[in-house]
Backbone as a ProteinNet text record, in pm:
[ID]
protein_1_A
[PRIMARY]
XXXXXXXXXXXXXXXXXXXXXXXXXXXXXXXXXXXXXXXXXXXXXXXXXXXXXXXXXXXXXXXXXXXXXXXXXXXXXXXXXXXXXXXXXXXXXXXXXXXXXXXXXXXXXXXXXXXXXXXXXXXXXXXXXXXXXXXXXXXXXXXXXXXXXXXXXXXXXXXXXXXXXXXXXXXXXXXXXXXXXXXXXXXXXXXXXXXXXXXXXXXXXXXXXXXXXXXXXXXXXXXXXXXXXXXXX
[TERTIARY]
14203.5	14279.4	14216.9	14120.5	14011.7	14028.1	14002.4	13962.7	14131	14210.5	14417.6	14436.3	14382.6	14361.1	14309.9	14188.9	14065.4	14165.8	14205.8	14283.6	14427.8	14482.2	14604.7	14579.6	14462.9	14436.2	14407.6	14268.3	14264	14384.1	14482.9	14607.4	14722.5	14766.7	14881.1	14931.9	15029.4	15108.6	15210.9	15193.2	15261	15201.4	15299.2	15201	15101.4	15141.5	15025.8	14950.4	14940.4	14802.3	14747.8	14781.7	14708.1	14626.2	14702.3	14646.9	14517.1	14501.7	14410.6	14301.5	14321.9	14222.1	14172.6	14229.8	14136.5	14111.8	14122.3	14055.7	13943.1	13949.7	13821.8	13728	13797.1	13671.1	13644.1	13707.2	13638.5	13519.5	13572	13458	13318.8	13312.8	13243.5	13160.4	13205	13090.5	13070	13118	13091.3	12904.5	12875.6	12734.9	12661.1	12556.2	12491	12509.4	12495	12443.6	12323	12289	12087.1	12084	12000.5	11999.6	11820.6	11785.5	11665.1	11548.9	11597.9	11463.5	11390.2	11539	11517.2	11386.7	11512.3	11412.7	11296.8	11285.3	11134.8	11053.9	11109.1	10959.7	10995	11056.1	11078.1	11029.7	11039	10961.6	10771.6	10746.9	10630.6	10559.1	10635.3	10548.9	10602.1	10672.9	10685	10560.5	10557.9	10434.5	10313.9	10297.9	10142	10118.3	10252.5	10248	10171.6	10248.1	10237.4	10094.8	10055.8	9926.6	9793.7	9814.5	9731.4	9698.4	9816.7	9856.5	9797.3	9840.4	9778.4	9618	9561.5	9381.3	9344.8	9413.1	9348.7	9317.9	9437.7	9457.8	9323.1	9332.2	9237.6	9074.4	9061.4	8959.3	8929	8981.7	8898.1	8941.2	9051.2	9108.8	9103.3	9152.7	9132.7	9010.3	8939.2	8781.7	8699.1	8718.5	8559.3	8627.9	8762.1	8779.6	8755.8	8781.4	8716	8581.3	8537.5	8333.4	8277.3	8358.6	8288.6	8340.5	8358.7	8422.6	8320.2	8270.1	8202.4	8013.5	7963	7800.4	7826.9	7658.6	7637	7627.3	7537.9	7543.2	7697.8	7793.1	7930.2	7982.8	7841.6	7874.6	7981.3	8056.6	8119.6	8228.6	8284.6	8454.3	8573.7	8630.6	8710.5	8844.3	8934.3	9066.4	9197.9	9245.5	9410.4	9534.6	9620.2	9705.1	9658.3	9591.5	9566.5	9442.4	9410	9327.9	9350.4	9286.6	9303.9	9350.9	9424.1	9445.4	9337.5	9218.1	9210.7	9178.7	9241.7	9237.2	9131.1	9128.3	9035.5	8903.9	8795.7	8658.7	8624.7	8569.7	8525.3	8442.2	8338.6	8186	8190.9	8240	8271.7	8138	8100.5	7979.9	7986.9	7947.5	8045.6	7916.6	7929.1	7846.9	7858.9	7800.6	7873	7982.8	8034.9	8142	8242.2	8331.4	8392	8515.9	8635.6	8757.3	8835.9	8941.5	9019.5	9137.7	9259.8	9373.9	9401.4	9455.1	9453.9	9552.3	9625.9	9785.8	9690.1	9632.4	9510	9508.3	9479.6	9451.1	9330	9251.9	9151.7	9142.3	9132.9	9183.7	9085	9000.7	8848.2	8904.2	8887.2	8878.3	8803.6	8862.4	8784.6	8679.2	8561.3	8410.1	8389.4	8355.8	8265.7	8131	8103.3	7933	7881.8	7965.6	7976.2	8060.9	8040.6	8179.3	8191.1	8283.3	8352.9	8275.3	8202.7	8160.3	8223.9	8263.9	8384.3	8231.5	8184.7	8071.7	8085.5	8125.7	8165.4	8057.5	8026.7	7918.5	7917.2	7872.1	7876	7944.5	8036.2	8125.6	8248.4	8339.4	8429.1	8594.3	8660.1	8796.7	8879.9	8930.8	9033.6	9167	9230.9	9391.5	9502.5	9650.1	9717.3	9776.3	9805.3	9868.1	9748.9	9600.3	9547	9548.1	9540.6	9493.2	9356.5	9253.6	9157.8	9165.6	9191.1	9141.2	9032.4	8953.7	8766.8	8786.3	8757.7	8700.8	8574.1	8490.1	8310.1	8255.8	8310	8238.2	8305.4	8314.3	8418.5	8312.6	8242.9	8167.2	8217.3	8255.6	8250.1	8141	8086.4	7966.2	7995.8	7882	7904.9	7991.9	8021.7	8155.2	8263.2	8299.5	8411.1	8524.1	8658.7	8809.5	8878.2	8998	9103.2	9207.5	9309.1	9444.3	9522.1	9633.7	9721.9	9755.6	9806	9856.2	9752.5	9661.1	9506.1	9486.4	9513.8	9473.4	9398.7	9273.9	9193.5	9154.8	9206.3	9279.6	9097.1	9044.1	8962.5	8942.2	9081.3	9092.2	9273.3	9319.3	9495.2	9517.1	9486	9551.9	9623.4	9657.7	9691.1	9636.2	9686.1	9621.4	9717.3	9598.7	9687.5	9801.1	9769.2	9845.4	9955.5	10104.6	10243.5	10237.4	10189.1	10198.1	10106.8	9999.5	9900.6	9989.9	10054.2	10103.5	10191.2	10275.7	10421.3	10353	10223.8	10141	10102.5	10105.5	9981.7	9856.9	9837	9685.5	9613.6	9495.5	9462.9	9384.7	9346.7	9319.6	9187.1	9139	9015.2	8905	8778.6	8628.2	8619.8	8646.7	8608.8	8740.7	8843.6	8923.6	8918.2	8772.7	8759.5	8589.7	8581.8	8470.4	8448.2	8354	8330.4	8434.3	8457.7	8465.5	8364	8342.2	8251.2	8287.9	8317.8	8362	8205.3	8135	8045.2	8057.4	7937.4	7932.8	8039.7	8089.7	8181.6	8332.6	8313.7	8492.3	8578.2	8662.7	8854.1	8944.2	9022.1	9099.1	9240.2	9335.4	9430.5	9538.4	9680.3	9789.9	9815.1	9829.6	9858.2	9816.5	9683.6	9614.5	9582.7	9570.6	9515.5	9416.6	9241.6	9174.9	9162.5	9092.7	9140.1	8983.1	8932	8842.5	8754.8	8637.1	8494.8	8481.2	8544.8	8596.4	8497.4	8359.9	8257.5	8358.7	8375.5	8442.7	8294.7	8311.9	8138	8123.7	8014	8013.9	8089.6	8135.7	8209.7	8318.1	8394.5	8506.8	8612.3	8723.7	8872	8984.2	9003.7	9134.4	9285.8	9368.5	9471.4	9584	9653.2	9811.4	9871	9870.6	9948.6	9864.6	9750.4	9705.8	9682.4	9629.3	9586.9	9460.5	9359.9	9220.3	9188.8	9138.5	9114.5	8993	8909	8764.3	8702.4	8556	8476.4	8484.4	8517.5	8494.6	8382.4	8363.8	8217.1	8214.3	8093.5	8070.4	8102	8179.3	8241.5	8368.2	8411.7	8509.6	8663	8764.3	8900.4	9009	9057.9	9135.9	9263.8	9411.4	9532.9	9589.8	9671.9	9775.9	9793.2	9865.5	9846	9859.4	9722.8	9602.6	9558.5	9441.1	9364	9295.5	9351.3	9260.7	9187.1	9089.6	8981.4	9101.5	9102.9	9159.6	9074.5	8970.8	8864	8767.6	8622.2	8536	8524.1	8506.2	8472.2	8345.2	8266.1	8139.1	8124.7
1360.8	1276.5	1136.5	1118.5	999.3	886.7	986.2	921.8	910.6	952.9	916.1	796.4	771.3	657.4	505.4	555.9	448	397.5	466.9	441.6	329	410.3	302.4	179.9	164.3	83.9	-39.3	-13.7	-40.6	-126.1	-33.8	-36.7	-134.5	-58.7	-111.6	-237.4	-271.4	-398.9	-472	-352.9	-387.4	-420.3	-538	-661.2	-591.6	-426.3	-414.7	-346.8	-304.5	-281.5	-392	-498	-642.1	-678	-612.4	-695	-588.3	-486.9	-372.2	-388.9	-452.8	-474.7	-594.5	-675.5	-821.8	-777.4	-729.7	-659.7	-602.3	-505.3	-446.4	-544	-637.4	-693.3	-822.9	-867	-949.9	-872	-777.4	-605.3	-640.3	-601.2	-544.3	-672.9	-780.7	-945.2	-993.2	-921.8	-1042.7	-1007.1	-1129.7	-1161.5	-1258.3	-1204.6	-1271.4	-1418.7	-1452.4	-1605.1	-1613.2	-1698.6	-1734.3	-1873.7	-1857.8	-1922.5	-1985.5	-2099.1	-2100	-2110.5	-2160.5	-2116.1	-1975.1	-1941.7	-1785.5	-1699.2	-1722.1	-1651.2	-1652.5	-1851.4	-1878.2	-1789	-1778.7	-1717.6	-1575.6	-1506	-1362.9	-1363.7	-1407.2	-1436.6	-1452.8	-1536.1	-1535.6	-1384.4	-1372.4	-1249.3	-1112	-1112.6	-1000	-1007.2	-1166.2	-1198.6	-1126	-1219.6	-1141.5	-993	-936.4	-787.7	-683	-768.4	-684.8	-707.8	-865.5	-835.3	-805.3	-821.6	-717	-567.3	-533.1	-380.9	-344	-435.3	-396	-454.5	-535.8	-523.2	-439.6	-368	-263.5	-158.9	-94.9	11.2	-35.2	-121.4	-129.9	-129.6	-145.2	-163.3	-28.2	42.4	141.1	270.6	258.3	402.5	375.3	255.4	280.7	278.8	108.7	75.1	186.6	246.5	383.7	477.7	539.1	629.7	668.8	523.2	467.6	495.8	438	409.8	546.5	585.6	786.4	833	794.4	868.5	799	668.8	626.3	618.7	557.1	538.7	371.8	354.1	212.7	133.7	-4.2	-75.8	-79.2	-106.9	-122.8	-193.4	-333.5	-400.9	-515	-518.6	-642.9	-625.9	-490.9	-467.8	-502.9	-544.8	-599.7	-532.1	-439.4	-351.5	-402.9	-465	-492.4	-393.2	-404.6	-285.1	-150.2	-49.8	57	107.1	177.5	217.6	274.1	231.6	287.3	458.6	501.9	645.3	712.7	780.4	833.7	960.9	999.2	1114	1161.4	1311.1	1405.5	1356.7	1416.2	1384.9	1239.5	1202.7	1048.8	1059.4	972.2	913.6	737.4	701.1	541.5	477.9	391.1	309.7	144.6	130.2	-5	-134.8	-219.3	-332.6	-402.4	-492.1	-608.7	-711.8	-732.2	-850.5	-777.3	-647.7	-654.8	-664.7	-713.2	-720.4	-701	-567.9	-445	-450.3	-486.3	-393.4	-255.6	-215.7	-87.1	5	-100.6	-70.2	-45.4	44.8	57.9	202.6	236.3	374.5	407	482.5	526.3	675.4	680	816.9	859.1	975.5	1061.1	1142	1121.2	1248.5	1349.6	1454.2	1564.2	1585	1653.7	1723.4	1826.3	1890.3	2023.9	1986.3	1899.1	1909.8	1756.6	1688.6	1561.2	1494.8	1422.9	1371.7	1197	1173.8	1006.3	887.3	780.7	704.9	615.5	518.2	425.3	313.1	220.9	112.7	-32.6	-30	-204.7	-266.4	-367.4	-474.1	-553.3	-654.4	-747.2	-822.2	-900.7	-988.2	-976.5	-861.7	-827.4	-819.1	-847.9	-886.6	-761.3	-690.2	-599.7	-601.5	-680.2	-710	-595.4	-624.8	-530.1	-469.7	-342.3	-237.7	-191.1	-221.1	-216.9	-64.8	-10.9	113.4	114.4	212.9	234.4	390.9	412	540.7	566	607	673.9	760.5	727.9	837.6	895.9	793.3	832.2	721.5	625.4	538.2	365.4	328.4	220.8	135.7	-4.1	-101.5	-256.9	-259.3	-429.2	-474.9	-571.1	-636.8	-738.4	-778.6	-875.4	-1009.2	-1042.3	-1175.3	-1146.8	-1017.6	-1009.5	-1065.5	-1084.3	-1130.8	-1017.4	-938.2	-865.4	-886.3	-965.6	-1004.6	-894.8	-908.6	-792.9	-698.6	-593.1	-478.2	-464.6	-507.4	-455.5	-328.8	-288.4	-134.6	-168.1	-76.7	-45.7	113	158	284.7	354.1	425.5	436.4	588.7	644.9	804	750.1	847.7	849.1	945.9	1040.6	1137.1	1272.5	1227.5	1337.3	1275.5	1448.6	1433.6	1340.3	1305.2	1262	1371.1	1433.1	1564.6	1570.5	1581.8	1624.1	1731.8	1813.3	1969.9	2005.5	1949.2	1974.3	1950.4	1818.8	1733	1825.7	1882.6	1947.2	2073.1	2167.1	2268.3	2220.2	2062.3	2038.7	2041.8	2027.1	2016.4	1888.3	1877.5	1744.5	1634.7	1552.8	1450.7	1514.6	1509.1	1509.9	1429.1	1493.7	1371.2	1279.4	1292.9	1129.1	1052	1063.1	941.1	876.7	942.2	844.8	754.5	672.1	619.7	483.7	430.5	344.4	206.5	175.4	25.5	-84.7	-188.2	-247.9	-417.2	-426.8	-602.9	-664.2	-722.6	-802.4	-901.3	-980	-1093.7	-1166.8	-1214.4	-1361.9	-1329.4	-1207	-1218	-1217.2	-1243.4	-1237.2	-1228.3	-1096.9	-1031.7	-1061.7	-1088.6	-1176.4	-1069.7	-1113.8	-973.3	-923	-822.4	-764.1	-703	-720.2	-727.7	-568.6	-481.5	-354.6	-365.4	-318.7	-295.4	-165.5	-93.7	50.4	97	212.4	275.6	221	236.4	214.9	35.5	-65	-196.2	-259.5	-362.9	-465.6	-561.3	-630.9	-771.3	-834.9	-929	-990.7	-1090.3	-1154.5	-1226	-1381.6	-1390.3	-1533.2	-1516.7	-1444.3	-1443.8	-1384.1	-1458.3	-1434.9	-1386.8	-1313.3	-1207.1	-1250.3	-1326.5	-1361	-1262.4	-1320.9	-1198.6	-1127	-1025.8	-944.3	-899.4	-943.3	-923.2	-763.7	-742.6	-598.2	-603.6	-608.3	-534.7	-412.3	-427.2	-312.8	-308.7	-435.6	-448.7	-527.9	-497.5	-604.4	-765.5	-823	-980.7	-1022.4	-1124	-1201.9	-1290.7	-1335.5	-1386.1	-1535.7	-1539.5	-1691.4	-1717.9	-1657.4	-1632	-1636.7	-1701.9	-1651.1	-1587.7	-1501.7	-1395.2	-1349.2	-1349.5	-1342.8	-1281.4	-1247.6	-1156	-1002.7	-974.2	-789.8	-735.7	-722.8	-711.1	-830	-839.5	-986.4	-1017.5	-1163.9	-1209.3	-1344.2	-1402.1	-1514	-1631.3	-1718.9	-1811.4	-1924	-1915.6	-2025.7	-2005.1	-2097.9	-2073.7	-2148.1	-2053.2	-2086.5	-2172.9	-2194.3	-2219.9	-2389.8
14258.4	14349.7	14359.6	14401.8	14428.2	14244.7	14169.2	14044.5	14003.2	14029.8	13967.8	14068.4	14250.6	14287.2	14267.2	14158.3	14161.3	13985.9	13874.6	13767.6	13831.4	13963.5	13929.9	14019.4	14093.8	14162.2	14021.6	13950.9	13836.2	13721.7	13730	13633.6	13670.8	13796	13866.9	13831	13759.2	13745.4	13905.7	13979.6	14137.4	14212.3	14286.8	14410.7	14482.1	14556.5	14642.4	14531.5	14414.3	14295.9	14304.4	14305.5	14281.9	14379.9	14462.5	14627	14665.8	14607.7	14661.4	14581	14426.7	14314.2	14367.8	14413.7	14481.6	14583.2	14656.7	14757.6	14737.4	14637.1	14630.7	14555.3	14474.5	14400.4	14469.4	14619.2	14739.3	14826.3	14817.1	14907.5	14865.7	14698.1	14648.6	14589.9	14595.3	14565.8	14675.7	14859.7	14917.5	14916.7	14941.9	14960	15089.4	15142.6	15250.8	15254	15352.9	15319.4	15363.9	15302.5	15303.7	15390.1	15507.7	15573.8	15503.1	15475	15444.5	15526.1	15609.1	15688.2	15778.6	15814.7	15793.2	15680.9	15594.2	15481.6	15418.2	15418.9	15393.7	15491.6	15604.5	15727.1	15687.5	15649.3	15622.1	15452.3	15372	15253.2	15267.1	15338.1	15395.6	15455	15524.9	15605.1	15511.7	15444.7	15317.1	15231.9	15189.3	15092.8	15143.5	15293.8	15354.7	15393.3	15447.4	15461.7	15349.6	15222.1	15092.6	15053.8	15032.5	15001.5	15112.2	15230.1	15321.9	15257	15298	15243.6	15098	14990.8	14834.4	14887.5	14973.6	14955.9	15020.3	15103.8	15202.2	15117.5	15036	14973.9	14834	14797	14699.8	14709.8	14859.1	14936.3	14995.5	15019.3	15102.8	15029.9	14936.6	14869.8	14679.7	14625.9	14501.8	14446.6	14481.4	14429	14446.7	14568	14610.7	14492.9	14470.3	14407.2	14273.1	14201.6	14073.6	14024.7	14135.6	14091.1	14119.3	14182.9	14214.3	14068.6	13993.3	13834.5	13749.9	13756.2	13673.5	13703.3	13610.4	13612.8	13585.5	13605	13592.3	13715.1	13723	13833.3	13941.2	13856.8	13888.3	14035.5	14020.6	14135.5	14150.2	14290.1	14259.7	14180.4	14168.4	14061.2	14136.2	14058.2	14097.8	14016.9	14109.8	14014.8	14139	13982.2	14093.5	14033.5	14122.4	14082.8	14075.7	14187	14185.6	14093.2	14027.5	13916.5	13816.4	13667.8	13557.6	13572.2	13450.8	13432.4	13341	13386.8	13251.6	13209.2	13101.6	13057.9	12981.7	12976.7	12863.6	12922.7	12825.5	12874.7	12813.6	12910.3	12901.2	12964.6	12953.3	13039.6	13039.3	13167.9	13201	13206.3	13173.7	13231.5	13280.1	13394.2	13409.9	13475.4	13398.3	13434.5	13599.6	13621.2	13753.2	13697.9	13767.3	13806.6	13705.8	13679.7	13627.3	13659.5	13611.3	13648.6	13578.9	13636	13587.2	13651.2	13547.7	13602.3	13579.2	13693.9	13723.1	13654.8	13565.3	13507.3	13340.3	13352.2	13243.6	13176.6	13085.3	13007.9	12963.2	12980.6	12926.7	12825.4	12728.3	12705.2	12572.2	12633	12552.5	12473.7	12339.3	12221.6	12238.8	12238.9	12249.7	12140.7	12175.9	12073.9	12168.3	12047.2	12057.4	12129.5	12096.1	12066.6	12205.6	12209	12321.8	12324.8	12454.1	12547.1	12457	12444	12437.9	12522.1	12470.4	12556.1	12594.6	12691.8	12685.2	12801	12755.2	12827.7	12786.2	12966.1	12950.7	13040.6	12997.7	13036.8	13126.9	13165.9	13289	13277	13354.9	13340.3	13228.7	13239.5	13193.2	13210.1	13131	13190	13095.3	13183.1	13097	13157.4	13111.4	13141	13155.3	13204.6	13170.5	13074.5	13130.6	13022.2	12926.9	12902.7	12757.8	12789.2	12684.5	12628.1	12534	12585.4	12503.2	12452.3	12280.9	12271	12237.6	12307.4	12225.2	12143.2	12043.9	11965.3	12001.5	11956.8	11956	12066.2	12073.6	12168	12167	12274.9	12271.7	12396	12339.1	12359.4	12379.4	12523.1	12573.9	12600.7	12549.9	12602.3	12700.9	12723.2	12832.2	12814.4	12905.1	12890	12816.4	12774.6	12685	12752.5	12679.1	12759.8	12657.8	12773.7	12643.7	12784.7	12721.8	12766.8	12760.3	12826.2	12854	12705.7	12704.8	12596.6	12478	12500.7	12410.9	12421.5	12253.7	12217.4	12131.5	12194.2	12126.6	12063.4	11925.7	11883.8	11851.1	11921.6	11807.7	11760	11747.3	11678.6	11722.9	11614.6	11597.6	11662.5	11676.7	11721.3	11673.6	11562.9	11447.8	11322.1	11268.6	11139.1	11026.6	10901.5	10823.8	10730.6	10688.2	10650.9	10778.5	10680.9	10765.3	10767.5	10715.9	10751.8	10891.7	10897.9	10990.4	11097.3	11113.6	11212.8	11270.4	11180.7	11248.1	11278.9	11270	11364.9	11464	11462.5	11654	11606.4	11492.9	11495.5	11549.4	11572.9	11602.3	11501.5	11511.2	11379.1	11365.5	11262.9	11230	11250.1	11281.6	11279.2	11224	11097.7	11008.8	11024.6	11184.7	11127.4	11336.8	11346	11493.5	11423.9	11522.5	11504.9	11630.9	11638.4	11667.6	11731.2	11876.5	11829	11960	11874.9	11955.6	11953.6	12070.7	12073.4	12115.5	12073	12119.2	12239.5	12247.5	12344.6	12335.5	12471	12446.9	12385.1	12309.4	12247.6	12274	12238.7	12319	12226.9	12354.4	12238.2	12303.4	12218.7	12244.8	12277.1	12334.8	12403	12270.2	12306.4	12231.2	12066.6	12096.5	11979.6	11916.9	11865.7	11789.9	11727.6	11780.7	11721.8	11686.7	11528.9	11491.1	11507	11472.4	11465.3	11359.4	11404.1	11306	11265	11381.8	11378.4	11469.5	11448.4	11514.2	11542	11686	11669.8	11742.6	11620.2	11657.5	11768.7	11824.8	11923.1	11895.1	12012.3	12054.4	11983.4	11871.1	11827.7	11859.9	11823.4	11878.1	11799.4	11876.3	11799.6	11811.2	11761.7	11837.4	11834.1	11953.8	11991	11891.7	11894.3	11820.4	11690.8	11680.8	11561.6	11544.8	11405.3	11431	11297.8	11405.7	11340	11268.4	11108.8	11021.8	10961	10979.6	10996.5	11055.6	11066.8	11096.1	11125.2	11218.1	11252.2	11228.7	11183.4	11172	11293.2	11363.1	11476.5	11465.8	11617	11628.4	11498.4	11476.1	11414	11456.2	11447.4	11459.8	11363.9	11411.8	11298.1	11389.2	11267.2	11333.3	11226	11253.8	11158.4	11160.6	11041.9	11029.8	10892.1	10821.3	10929.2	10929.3	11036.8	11034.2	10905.9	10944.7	10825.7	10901.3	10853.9	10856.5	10889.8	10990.9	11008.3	11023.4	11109.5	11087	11195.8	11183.5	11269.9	11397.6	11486.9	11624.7	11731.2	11620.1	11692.5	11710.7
[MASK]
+++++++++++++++++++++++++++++++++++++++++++++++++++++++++++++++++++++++++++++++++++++++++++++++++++++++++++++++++++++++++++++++++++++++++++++++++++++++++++++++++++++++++++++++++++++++++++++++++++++++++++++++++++++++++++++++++++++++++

């Protein structure tokens, strides 16, 4: 009944079809009017409500909840947007002054034999969205920068074999390893560093690139994969 109504309302080539279709489509756009000064002061106190509210919560419920998961000095952190997720076994270690969005992934490869290290240094910036996978051990040094959607892969996850893959097996040992950004580096949005990959000190990774070896220090490298663009120092 409702829906043979809402069709000839729709349809109707007759004056009152017409008159009921502008009707409804006067209904259904009217819109407020914005008084501005109104709203500026109701804009305002939304603004301050919200961020009261997001430092409180970050202050007395996310930051303590965080640093009770990790080791290390871990003075002076600084996490916006709630706190990282992270999964599987991991062992965090966290320098001073670091600063973390919370819109973050952390995620430990499983061993038999020991846990995933994931150790970031003093004065550290880990932007949004990044993802870190550990394989064996995943190293920010001090002053590092990694801008938003920085993955850092360091195990795939599956195997290379399609047969393995379509059982669920999981990737094998020799395809996690190592990654270690040195002093000073910066890693640009969106960048992919892979497993068993040094990005050496003071050098820069730019957006989107994707790392498949070793950086040399003070270095800049872009593309996919990176290649040598020129020196930094």
């Amino acid at each position: 009944m409702i829906a043979d109504v809402k069709n000839w309302v729709k349809s109707s080539d007759s004056g009152f079809g017409k008159f009921c279709r502008g009707s409804f489509y006067a209904i259904k756009h009217i819109e407020m009017p914005v008084v501005p000064v109104l709203y500026k002061i109701l804009f305002a106190l939304h603004r301050s409500s919200k961020t009261i509210w997001h430092n409180t919560l970050q202050f007395i419920y996310f930051t303590p909840m965080f640093k009770s998961q990790v080791s290390g000095s871990k003075k002076r952190l600084t996490l916006q947007c709630g706190m990282p997720q992270v999964i599987g076994a991991l062992a965090i270690s966290l320098g001073d002054d670091v600063r973390m969005s919370g819109i973050a992934t952390f995620c430990g490869r499983y061993h038999s034999d020991r846990i995933a290290k994931l150790i970031i240094g003093n004065n550290v910036d880990v932007g949004w969205q990044n993802a870190f996978s550990v394989g064996t051990k995943i190293e920010l040094q001090d002053d590092v920068r990694l801008a938003g959607k920085v993955f850092l892969a360091g195990f795939p996850g599956h195997p290379l074999n399609c047969a393995e893959r379509a059982k669920g097996k999981p990737d094998l040992p020799e395809q996690a390893g190592d990654i270690i950004i040195k002093q000073g580096a910066w890693i640009g949005t969106g960048a992919t560093v892979l497993a068993g990959v040094t990005v050496g000190k003071g050098a820069i990774v730019a957006a989107n690139a994707v790392v498949t070896k070793d950086v040399a220090d003070f270095t800049l490298v872009a593309g996919n994969p990176a290649k040598v663009i020129k020196r930094v120092d």
